[in-house]
PDB file of N, CA and C in Angstrom:
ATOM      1  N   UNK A   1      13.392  -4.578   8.991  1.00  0.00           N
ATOM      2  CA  UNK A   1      12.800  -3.270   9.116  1.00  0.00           C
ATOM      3  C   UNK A   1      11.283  -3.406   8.962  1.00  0.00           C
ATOM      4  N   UNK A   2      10.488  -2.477  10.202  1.00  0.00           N
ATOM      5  CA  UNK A   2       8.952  -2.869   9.642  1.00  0.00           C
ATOM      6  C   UNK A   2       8.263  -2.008   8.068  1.00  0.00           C
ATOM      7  N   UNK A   3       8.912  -1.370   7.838  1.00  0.00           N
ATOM      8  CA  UNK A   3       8.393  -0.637   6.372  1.00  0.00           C
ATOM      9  C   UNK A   3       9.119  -1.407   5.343  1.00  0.00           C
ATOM     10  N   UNK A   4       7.897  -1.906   4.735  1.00  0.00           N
ATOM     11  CA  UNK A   4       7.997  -2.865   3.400  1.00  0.00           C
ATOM     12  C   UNK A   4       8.299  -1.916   2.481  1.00  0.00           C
ATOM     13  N   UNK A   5       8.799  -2.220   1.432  1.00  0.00           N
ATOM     14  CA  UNK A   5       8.796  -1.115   0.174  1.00  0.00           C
ATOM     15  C   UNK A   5       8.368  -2.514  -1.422  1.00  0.00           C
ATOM     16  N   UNK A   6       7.416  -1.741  -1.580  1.00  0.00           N
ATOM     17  CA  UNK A   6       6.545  -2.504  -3.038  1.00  0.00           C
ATOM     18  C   UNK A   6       6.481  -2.499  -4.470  1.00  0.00           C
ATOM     19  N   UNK A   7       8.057  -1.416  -4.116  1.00  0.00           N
ATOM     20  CA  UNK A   7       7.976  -0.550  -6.120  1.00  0.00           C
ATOM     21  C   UNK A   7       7.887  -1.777  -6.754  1.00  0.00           C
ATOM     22  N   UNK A   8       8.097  -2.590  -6.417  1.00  0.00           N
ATOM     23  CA  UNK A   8       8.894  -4.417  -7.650  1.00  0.00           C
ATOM     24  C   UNK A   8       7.319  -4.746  -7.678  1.00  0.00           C
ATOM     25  N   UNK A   9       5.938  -4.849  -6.765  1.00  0.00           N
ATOM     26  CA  UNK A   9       4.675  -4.995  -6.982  1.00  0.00           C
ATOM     27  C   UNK A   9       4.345  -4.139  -8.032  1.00  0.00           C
ATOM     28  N   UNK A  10       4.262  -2.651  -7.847  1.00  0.00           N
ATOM     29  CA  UNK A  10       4.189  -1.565  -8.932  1.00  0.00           C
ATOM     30  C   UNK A  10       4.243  -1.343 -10.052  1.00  0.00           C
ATOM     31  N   UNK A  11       5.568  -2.455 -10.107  1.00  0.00           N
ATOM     32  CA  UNK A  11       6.733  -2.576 -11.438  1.00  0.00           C
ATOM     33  C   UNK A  11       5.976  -3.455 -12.705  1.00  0.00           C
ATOM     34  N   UNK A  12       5.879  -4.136 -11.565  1.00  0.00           N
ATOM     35  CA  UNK A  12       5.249  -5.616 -12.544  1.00  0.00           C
ATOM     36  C   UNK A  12       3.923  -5.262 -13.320  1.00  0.00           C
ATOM     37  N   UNK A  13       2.878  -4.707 -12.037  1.00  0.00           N
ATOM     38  CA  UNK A  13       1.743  -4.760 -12.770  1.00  0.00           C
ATOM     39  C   UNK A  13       1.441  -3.992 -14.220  1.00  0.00           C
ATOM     40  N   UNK A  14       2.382  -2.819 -13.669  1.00  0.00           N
ATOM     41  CA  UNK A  14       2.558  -1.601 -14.932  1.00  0.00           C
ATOM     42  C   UNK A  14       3.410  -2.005 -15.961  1.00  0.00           C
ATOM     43  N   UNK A  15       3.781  -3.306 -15.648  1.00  0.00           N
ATOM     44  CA  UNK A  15       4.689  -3.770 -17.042  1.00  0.00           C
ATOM     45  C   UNK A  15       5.637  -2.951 -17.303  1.00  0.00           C
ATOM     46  N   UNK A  16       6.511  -2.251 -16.267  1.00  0.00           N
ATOM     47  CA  UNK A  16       8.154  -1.509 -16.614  1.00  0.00           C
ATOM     48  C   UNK A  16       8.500  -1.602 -15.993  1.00  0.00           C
ATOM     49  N   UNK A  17      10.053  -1.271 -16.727  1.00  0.00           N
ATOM     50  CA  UNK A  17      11.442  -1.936 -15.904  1.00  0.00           C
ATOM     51  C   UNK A  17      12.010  -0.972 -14.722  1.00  0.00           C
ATOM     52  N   UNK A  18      13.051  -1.299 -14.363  1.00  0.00           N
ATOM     53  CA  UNK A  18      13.896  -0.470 -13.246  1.00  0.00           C
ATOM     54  C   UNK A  18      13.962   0.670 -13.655  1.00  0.00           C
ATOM     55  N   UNK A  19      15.095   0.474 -15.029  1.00  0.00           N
ATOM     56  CA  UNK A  19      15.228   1.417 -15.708  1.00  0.00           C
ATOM     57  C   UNK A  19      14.910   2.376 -16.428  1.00  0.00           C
ATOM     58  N   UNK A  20      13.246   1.700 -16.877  1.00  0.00           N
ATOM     59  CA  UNK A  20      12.160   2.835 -17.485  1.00  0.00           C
ATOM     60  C   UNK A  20      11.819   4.075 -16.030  1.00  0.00           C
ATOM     61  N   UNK A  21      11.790   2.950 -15.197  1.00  0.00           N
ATOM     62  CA  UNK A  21      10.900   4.082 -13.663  1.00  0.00           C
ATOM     63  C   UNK A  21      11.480   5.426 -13.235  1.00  0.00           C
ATOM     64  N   UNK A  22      13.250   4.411 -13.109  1.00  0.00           N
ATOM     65  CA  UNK A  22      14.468   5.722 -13.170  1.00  0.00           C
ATOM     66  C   UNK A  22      14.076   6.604 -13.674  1.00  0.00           C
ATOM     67  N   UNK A  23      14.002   6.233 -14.802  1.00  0.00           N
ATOM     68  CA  UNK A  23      14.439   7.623 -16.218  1.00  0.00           C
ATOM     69  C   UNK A  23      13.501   8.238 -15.657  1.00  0.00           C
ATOM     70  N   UNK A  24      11.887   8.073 -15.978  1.00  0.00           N
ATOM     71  CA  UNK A  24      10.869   8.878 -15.696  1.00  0.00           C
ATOM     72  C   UNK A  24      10.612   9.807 -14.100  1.00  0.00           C
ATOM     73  N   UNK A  25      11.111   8.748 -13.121  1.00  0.00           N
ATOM     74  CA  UNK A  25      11.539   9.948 -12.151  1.00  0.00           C
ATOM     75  C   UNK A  25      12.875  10.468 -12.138  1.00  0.00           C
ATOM     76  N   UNK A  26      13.903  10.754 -12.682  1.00  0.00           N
ATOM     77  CA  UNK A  26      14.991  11.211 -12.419  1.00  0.00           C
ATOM     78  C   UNK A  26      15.608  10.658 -11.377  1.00  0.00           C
ATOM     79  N   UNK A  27      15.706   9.721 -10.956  1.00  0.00           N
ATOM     80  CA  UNK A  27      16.757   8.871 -10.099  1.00  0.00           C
ATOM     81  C   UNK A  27      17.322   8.029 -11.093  1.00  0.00           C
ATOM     82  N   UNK A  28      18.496   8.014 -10.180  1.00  0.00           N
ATOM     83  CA  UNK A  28      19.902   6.972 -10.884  1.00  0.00           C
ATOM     84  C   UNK A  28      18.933   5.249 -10.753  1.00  0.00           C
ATOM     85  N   UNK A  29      19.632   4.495 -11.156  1.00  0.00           N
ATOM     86  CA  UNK A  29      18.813   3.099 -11.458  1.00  0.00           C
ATOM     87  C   UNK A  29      19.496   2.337  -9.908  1.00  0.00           C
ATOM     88  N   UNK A  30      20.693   2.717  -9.443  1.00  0.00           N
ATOM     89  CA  UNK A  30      21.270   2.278  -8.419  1.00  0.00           C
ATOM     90  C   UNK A  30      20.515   3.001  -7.139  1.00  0.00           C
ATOM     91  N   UNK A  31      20.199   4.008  -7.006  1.00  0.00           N
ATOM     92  CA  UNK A  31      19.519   4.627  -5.831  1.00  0.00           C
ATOM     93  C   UNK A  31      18.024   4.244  -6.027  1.00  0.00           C
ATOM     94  N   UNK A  32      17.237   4.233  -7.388  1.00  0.00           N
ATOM     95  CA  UNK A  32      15.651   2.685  -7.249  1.00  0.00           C
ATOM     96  C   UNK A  32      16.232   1.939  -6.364  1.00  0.00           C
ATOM     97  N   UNK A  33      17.236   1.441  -6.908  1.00  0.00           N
ATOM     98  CA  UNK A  33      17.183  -0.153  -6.436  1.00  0.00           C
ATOM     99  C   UNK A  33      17.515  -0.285  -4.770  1.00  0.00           C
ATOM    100  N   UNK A  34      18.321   0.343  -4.001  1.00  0.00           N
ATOM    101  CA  UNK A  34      18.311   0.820  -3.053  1.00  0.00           C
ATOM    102  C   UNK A  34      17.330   1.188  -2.433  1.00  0.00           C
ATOM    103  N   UNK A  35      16.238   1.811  -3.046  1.00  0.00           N
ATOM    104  CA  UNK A  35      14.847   1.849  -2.411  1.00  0.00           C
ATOM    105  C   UNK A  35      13.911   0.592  -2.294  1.00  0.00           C
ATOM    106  N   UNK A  36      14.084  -0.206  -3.843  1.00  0.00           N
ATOM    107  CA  UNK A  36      12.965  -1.045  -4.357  1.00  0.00           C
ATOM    108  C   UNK A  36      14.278  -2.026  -2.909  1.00  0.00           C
ATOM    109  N   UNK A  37      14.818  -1.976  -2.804  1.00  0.00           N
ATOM    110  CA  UNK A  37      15.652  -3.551  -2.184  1.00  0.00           C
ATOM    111  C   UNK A  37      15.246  -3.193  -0.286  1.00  0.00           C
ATOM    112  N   UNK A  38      14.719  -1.835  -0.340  1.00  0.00           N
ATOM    113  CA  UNK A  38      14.282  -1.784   0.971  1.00  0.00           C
ATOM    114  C   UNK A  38      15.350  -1.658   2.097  1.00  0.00           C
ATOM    115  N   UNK A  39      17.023  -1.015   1.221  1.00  0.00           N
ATOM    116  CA  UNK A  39      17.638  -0.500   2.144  1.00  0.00           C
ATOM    117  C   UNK A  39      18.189   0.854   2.113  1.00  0.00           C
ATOM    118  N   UNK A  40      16.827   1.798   1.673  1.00  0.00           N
ATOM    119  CA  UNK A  40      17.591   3.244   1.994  1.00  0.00           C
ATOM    120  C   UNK A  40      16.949   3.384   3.409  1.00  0.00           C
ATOM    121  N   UNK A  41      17.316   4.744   3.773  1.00  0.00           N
ATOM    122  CA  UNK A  41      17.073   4.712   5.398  1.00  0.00           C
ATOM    123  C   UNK A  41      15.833   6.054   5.790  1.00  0.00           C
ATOM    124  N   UNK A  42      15.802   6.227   4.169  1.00  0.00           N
ATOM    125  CA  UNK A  42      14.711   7.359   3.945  1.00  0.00           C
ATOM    126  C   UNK A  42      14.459   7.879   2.487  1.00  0.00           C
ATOM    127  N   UNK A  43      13.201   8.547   2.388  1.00  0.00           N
ATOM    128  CA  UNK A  43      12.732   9.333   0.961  1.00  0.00           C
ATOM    129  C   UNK A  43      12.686  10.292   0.749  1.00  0.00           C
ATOM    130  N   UNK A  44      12.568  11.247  -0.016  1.00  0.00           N
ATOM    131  CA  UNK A  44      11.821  12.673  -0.213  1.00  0.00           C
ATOM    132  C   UNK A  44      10.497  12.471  -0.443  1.00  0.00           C
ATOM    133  N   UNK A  45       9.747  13.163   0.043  1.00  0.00           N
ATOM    134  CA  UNK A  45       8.392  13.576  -0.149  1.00  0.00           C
ATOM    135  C   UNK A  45       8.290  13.815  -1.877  1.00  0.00           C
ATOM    136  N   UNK A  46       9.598  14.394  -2.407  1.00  0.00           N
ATOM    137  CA  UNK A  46       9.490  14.696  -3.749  1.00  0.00           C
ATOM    138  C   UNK A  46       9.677  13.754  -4.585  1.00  0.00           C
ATOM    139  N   UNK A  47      10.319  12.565  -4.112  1.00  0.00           N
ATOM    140  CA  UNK A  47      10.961  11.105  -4.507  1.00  0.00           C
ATOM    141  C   UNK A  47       9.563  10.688  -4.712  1.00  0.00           C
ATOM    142  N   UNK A  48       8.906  10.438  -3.585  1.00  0.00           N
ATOM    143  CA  UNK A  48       7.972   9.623  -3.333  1.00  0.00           C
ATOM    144  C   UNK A  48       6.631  10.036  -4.415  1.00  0.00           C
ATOM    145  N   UNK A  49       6.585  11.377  -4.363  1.00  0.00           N
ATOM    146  CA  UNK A  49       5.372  12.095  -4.901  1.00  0.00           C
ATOM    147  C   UNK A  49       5.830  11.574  -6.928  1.00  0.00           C
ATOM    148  N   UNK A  50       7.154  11.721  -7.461  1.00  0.00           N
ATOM    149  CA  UNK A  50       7.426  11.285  -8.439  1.00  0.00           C
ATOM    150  C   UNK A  50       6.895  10.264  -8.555  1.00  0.00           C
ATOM    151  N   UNK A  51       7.241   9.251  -7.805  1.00  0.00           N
ATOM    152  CA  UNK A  51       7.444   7.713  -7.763  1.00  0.00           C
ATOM    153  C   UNK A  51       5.370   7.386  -8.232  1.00  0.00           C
ATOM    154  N   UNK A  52       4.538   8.216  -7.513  1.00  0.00           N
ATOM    155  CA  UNK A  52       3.144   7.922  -7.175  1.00  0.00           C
ATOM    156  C   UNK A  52       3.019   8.326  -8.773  1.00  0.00           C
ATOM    157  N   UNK A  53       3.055   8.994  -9.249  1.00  0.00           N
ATOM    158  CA  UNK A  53       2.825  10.498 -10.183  1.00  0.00           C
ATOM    159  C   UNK A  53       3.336   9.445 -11.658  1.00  0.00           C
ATOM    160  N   UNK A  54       4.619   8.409 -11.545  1.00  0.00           N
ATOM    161  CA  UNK A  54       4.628   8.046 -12.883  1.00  0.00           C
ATOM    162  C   UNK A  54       3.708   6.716 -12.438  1.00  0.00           C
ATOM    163  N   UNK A  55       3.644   5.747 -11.580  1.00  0.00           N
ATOM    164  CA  UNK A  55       3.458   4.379 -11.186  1.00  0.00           C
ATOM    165  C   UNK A  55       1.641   4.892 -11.422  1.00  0.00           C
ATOM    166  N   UNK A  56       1.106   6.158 -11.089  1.00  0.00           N
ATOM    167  CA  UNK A  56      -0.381   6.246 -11.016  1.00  0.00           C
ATOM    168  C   UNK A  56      -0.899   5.100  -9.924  1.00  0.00           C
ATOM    169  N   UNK A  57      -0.363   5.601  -8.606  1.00  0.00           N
ATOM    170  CA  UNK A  57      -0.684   4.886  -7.470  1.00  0.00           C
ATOM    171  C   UNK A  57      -0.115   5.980  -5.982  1.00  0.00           C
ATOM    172  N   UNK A  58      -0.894   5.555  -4.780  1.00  0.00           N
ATOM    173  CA  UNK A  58      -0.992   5.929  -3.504  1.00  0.00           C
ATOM    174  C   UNK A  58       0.121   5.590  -2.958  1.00  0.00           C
ATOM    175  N   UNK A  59       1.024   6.903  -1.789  1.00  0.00           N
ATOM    176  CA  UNK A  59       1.566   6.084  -0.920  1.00  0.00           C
ATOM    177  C   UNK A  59       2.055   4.806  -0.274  1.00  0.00           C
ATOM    178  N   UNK A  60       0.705   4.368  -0.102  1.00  0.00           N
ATOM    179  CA  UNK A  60       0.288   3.106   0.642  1.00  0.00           C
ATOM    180  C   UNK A  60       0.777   1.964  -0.632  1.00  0.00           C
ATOM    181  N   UNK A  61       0.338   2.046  -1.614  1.00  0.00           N
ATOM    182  CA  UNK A  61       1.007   1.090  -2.353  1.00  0.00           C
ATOM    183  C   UNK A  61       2.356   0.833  -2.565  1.00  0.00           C
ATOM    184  N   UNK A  62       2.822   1.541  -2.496  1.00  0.00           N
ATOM    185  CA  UNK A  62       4.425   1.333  -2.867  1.00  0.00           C
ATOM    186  C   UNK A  62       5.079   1.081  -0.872  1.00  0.00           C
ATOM    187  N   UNK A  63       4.496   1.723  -0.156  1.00  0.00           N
ATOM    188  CA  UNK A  63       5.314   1.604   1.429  1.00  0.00           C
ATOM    189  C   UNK A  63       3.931   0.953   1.646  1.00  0.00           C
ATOM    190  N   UNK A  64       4.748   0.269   2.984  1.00  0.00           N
ATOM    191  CA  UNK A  64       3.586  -0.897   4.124  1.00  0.00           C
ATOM    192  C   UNK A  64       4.268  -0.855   5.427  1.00  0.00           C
ATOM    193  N   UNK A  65       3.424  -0.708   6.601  1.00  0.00           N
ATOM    194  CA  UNK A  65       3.979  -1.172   7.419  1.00  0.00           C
ATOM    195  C   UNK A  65       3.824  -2.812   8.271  1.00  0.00           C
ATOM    196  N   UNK A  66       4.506  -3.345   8.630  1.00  0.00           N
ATOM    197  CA  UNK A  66       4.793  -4.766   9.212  1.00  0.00           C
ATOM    198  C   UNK A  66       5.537  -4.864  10.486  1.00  0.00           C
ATOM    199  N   UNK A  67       4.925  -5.620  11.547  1.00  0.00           N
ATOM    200  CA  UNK A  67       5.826  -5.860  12.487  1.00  0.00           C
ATOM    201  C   UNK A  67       6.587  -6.813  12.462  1.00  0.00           C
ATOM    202  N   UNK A  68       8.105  -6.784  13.369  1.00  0.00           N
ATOM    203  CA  UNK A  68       8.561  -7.550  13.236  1.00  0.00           C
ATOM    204  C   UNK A  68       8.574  -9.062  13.788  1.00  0.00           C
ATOM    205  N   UNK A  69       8.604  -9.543  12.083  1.00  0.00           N
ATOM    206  CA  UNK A  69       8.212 -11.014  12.443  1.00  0.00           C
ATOM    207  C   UNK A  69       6.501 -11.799  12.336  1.00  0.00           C
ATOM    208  N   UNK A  70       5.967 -10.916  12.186  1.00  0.00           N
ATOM    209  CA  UNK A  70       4.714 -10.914  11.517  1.00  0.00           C
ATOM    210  C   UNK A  70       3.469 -10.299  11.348  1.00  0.00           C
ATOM    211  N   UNK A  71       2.935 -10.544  10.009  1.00  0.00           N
ATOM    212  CA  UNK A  71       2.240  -9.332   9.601  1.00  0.00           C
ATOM    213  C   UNK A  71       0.482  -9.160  10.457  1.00  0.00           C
ATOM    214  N   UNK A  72       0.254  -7.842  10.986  1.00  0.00           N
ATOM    215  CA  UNK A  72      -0.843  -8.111  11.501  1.00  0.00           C
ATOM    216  C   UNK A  72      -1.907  -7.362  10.321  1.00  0.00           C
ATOM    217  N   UNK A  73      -1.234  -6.752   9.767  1.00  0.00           N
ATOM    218  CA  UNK A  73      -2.545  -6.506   8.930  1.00  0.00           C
ATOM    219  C   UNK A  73      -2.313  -6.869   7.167  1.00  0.00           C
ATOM    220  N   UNK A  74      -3.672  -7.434   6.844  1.00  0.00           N
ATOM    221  CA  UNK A  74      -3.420  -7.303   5.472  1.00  0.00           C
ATOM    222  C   UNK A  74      -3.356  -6.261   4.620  1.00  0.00           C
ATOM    223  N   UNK A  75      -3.241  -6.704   3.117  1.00  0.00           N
ATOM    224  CA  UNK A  75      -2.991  -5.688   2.492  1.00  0.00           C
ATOM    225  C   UNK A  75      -4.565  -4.266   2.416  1.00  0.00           C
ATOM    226  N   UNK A  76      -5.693  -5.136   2.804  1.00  0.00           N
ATOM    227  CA  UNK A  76      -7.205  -4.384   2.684  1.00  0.00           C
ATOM    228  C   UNK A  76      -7.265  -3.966   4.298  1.00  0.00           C
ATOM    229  N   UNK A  77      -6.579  -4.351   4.843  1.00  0.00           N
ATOM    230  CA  UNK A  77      -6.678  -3.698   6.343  1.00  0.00           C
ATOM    231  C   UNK A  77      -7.206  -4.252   7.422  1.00  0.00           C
ATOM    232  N   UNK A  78      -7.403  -5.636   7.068  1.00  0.00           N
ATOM    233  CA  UNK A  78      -7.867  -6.809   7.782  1.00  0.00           C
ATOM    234  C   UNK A  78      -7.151  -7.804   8.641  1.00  0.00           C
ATOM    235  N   UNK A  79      -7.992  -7.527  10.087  1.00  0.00           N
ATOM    236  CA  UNK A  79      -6.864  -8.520  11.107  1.00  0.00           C
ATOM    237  C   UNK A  79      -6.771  -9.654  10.944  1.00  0.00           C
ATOM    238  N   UNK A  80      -5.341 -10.491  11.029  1.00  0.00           N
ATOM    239  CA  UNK A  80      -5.215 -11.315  10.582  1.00  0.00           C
ATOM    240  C   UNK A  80      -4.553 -12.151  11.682  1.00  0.00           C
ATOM    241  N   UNK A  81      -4.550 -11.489  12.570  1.00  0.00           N
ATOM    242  CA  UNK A  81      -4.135 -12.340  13.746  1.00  0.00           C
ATOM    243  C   UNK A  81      -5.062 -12.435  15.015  1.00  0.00           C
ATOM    244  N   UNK A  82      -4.922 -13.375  15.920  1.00  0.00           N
ATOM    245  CA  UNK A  82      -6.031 -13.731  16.613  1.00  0.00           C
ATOM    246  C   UNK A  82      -6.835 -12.391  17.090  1.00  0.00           C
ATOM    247  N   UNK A  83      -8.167 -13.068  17.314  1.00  0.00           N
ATOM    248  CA  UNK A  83      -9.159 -12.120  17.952  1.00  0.00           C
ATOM    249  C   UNK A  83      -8.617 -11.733  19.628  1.00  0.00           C
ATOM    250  N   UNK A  84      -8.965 -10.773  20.083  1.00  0.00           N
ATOM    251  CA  UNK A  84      -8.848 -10.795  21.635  1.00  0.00           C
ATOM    252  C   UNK A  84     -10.223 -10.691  21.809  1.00  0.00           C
ATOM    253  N   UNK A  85     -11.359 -11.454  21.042  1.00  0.00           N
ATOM    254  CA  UNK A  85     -12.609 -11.595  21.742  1.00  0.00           C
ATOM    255  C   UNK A  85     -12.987 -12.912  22.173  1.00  0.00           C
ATOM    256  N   UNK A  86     -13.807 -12.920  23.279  1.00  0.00           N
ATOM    257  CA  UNK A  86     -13.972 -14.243  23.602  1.00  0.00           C
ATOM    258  C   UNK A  86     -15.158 -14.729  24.046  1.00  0.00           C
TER     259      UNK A  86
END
């Protein structure tokens, strides 16, 4: 799928668990993980807005987009694949 999902980046830096994140947004620890594992098939705006609201982070941090098979942009927004200048 090209949308990365980054909560486990999120997780780490903020030093808490699955289960702390759950609690604080009101999701089950099995439907995180379903997100953090990058196979639900969608969010709530209200999910998501929780998710920003305890983590104290953007959209963009927690979702990415990627094509498939490789990444053209980095994480600062920088091309990373060949120039088409010549």
């Amino acid at each position: 799928m090209p949308i990365t999902v980054d909560i486990d980046v999120m997780l780490a830096r903020r030093k808490m668990s699955v289960g702390e994140l759950a609690e604080r947004v009101g999701i089950t620890p099995a439907n995180l993980a379903v997100l953090k594992n990058g196979r639900a098939k969608a969010v709530r705006f209200t999910t998501l807005a929780a998710l920003c609201e305890v983590l104290q982070c953007q959209p963009g941090d927690l979702l990415r987009w990627e094509t498939d098979g490789e990444n053209v942009t980095s994480r600062t927004g920088a091309d990373t694949g060949a120039s088409g200048a010549s």
